Short mmCIF file of C-alpha atoms in Angstrom, two decimals:
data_model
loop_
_atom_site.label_atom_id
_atom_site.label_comp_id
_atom_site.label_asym_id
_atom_site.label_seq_id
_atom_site.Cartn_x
_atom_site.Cartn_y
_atom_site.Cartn_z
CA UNK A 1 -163.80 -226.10 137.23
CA UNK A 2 -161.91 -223.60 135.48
CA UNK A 3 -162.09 -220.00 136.87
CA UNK A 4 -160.17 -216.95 137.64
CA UNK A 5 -162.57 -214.69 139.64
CA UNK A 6 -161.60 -211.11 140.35
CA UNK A 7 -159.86 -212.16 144.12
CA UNK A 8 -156.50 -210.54 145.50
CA UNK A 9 -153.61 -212.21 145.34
CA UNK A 10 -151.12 -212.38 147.93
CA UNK A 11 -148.24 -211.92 145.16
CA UNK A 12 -150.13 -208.43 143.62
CA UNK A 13 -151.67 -207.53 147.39
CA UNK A 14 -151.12 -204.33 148.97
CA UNK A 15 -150.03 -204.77 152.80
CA UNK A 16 -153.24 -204.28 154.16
CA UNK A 17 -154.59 -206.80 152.12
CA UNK A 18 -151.91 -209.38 152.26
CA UNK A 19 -152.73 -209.24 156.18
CA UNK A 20 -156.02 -209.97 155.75
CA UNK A 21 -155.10 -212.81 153.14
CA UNK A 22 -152.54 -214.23 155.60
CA UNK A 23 -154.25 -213.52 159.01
CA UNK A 24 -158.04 -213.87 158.21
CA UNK A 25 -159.84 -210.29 159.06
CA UNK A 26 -163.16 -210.20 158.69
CA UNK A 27 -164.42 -207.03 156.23
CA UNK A 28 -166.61 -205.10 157.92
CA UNK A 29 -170.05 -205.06 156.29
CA UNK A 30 -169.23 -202.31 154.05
CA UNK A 31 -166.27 -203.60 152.75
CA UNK A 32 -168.03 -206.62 152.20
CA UNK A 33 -170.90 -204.94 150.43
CA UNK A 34 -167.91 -203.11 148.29
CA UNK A 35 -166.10 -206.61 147.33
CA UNK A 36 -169.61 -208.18 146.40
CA UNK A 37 -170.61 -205.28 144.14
CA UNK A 38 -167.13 -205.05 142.12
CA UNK A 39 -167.35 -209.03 141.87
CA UNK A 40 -171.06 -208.54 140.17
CA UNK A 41 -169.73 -205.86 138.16
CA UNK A 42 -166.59 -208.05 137.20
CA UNK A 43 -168.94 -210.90 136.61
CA UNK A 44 -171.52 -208.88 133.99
CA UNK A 45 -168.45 -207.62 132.21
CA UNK A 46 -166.81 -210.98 131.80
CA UNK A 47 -170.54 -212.76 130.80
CA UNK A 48 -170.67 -209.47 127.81
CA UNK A 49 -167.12 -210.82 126.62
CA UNK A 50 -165.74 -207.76 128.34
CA UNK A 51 -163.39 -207.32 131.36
CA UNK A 52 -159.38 -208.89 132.39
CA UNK A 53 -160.64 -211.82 133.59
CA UNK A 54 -158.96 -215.17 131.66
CA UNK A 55 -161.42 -216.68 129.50
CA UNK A 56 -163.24 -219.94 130.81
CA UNK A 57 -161.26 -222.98 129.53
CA UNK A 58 -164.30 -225.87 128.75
CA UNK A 59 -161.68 -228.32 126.42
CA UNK A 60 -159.44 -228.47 130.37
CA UNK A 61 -162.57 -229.01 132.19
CA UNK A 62 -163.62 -231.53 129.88
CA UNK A 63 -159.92 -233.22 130.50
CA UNK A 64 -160.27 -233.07 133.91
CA UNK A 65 -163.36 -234.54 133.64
CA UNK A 66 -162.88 -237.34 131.51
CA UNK A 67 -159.42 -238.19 133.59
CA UNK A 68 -161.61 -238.32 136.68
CA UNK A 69 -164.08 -240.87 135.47
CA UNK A 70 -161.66 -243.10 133.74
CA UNK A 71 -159.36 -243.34 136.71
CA UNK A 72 -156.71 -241.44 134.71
CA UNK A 73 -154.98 -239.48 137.30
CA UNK A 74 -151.81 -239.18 135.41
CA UNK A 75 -153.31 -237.01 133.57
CA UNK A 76 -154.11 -234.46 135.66
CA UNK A 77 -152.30 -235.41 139.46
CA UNK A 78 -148.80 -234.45 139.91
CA UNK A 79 -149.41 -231.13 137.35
CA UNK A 80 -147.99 -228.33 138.86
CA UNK A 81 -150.27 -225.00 140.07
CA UNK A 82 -148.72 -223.26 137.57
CA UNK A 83 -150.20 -225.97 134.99
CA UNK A 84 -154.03 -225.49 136.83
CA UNK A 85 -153.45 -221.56 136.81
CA UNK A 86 -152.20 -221.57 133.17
CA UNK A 87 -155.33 -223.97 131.72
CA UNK A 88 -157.85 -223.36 134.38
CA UNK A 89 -157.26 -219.87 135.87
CA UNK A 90 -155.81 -218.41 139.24
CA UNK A 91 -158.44 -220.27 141.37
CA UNK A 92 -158.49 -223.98 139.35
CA UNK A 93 -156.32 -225.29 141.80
CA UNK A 94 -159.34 -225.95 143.54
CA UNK A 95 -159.67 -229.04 141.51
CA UNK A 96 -157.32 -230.56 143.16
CA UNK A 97 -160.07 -231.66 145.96
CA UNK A 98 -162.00 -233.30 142.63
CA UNK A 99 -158.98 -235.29 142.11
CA UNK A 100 -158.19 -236.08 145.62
CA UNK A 101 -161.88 -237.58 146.31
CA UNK A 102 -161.73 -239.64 143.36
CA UNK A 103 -158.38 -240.94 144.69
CA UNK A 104 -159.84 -241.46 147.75
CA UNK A 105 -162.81 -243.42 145.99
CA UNK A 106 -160.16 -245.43 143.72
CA UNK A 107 -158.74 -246.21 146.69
CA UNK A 108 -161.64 -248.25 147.94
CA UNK A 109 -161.73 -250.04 144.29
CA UNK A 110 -163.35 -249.44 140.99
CA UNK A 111 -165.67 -247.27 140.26
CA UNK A 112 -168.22 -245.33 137.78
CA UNK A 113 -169.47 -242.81 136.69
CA UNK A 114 -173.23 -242.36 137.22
CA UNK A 115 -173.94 -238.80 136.13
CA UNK A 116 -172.02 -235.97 134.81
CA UNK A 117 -173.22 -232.69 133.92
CA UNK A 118 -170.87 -229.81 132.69
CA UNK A 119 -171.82 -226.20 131.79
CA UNK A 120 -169.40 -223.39 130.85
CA UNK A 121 -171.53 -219.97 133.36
CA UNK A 122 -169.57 -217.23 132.42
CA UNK A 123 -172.41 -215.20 134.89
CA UNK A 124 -170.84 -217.21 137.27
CA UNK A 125 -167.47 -216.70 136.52
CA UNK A 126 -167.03 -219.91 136.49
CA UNK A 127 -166.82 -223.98 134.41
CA UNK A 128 -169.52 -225.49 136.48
CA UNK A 129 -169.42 -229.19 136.97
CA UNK A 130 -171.36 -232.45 139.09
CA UNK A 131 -170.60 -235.99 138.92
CA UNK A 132 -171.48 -238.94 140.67
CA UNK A 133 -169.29 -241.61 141.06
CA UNK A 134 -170.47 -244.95 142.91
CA UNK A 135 -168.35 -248.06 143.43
CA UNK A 136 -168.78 -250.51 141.35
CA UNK A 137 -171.09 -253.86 142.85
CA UNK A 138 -168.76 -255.60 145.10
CA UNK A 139 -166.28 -253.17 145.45
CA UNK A 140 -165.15 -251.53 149.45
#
């Protein structure tokens, strides 16, 4: 759910990064070691209120949420990335694939919502979310 983890950004990147954004290097395992242990750091920082990252938004995951089980995808679909970035963070476009499976579930007919769990992890960086949706008897 919402989130805006310490990655580069192709608009902010050096070169040498934007080329491995854009042409998929693989770090070497020292560079990887190097990006894990500033994305710990980042992540302790954030989880003792310190640190750039944006705040976690729970009221938009809760939105998103709620528009997902009711079928509502006006209220979320058709939102630009600016929209996800601005209430979710730079990596809430991601949700997008929450919206697009429960399309692809309305699709098949109605549906509900068995479970739903929702927990705001700033150690994680991150709105952390599960549902389960099921068709309803009769339905596909």
């Amino acid at each position: 759910m919402s989130h805006d983890p310490p990655v580069p950004r192709l608009k902010e990147a050096t070169p040498e990064v934007a080329e491995r954004l854009t042409h998929g290097r693989d770090p070497s395992p020292e560079q990887r070691a190097q990006r894990e242990g500033r994305t710990v750091k980042a992540a302790s920082e954030f989880a003792h209120g310190g640190g750039a990252l944006r705040p976690l938004n729970p009221d938009w995951d809760a939105l998103v949420l709620r528009s997902l089980a009711a079928g509502d995808f006006a209220a979320v679909d058709g939102r630009s990335n600016e929209w996800f970035v601005a209430e979710g963070g730079h990596s809430a476009p991601e949700v997008r694939t929450w919206i697009a499976a429960y399309a692809a579930l309305a699709a098949a007919g109605p549906y509900t919502v068995r479970s739903s769990y929702y927990r705001a992890i700033p150690e994680w960086l991150a709105g952390f979310a599960t549902t389960t949706a099921v068709p309803l008897d009769g339905a596909a």
